mmCIF file of C-alpha atoms in Angstrom:
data_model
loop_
_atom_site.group_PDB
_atom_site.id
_atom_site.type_symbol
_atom_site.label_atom_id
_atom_site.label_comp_id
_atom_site.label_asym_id
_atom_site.label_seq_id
_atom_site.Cartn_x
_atom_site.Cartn_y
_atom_site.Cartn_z
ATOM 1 C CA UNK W 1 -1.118 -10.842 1.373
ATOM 2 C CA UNK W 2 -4.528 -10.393 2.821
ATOM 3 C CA UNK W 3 -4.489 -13.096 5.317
ATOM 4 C CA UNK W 4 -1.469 -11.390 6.681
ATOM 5 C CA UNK W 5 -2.816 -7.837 6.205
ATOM 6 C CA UNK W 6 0.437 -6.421 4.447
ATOM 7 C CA UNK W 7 1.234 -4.960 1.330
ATOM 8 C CA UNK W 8 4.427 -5.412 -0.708
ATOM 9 C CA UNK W 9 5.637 -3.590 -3.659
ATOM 10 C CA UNK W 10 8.009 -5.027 -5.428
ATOM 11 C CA UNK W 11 11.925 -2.729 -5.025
ATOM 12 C CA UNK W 12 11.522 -1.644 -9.041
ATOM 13 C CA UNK W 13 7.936 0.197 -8.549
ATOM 14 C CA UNK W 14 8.968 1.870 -4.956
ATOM 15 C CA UNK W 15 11.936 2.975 -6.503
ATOM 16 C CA UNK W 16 9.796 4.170 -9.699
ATOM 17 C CA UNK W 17 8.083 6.252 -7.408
ATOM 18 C CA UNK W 18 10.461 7.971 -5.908
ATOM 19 C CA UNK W 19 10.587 5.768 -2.269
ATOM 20 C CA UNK W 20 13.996 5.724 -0.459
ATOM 21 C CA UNK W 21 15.739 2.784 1.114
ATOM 22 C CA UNK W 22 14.771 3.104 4.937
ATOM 23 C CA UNK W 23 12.341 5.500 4.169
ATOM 24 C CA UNK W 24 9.134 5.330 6.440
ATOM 25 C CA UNK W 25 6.327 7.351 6.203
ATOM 26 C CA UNK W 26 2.219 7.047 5.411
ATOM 27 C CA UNK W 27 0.152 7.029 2.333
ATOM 28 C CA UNK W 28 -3.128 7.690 1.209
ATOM 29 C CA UNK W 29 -5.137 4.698 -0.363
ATOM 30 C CA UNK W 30 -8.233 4.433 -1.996
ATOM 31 C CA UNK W 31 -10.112 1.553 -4.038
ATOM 32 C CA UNK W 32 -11.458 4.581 -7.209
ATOM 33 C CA UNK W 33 -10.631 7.670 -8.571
ATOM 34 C CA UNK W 34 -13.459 9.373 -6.327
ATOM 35 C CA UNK W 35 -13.539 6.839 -3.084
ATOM 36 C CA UNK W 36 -12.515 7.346 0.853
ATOM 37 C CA UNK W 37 -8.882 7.750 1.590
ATOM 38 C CA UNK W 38 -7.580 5.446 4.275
ATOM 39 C CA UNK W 39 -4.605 6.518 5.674
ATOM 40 C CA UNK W 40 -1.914 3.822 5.400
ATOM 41 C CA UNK W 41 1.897 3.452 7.314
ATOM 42 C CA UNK W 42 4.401 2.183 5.201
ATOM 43 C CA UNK W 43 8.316 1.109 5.147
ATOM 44 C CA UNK W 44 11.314 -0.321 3.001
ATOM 45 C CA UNK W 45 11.818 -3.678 4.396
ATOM 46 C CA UNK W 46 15.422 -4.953 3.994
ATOM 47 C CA UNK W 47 14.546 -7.474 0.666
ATOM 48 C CA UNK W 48 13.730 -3.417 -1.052
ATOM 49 C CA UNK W 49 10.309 -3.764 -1.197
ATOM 50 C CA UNK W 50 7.983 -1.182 0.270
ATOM 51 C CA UNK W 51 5.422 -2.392 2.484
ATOM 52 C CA UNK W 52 1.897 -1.034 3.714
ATOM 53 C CA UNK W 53 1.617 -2.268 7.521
ATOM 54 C CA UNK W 54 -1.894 -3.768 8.880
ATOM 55 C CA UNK W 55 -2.595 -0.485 10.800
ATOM 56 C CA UNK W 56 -3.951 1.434 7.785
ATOM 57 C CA UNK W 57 -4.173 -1.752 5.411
ATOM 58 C CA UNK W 58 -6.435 -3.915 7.626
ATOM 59 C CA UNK W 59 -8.631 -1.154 8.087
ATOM 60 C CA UNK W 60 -8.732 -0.283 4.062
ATOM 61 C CA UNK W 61 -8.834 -4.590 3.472
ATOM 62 C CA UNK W 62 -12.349 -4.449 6.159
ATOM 63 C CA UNK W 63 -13.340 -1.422 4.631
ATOM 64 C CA UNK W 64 -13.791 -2.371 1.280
ATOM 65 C CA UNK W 65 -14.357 -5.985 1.616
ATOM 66 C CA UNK W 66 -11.470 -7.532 0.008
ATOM 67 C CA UNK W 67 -10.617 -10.918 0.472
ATOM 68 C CA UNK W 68 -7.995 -13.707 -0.030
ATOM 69 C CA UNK W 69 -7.726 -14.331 -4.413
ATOM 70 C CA UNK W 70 -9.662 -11.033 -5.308
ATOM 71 C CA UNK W 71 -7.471 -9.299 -7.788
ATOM 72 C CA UNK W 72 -7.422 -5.937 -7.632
ATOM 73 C CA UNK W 73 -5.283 -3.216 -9.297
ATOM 74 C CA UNK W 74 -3.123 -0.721 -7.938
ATOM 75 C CA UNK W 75 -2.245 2.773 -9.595
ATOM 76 C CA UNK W 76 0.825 4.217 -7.267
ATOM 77 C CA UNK W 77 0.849 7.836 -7.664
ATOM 78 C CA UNK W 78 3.900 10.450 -5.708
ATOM 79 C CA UNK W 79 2.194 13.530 -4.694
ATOM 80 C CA UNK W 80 2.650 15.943 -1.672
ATOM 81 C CA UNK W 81 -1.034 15.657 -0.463
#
């Protein structure tokens, strides 16, 4: 949802990934393998799905020039970095 600046991930891939109901915390996200990490908020919202809030996600939508219809794909990863 770029016009909105949020991210969703669907309640089958947060929970792939080891993200807890009512869990809140941040996330590093990058566009490559080798790019800048933007530092992103995220939270469960109460549908299951994990969202990325517009503090961090505006900034990494700006940052990179994304805009409403690109495609882009997503590789979630768990680490403790």
């Amino acid at each position: 949802m770029v016009d909105r600046h949020i991210m969703k991930l669907p309640k089958s891939l947060s929970e792939s990934c080891g993200i807890k109901p009512d869990e809140e915390g941040s996330a590093g996200i990058r566009l490559t393998a080798r790019g800048s990490v933007t530092t992103c908020a995220y939270g469960v919202d109460t549908d299951g799905r994990t969202h990325f809030n517009s503090v961090g996600w505006k900034s990494f939508l700006i940052g990179k020039n994304l805009h409403v219809g690109q495609a882009i794909l997503i590789t979630i990863r768990n680490t403790h970095r």
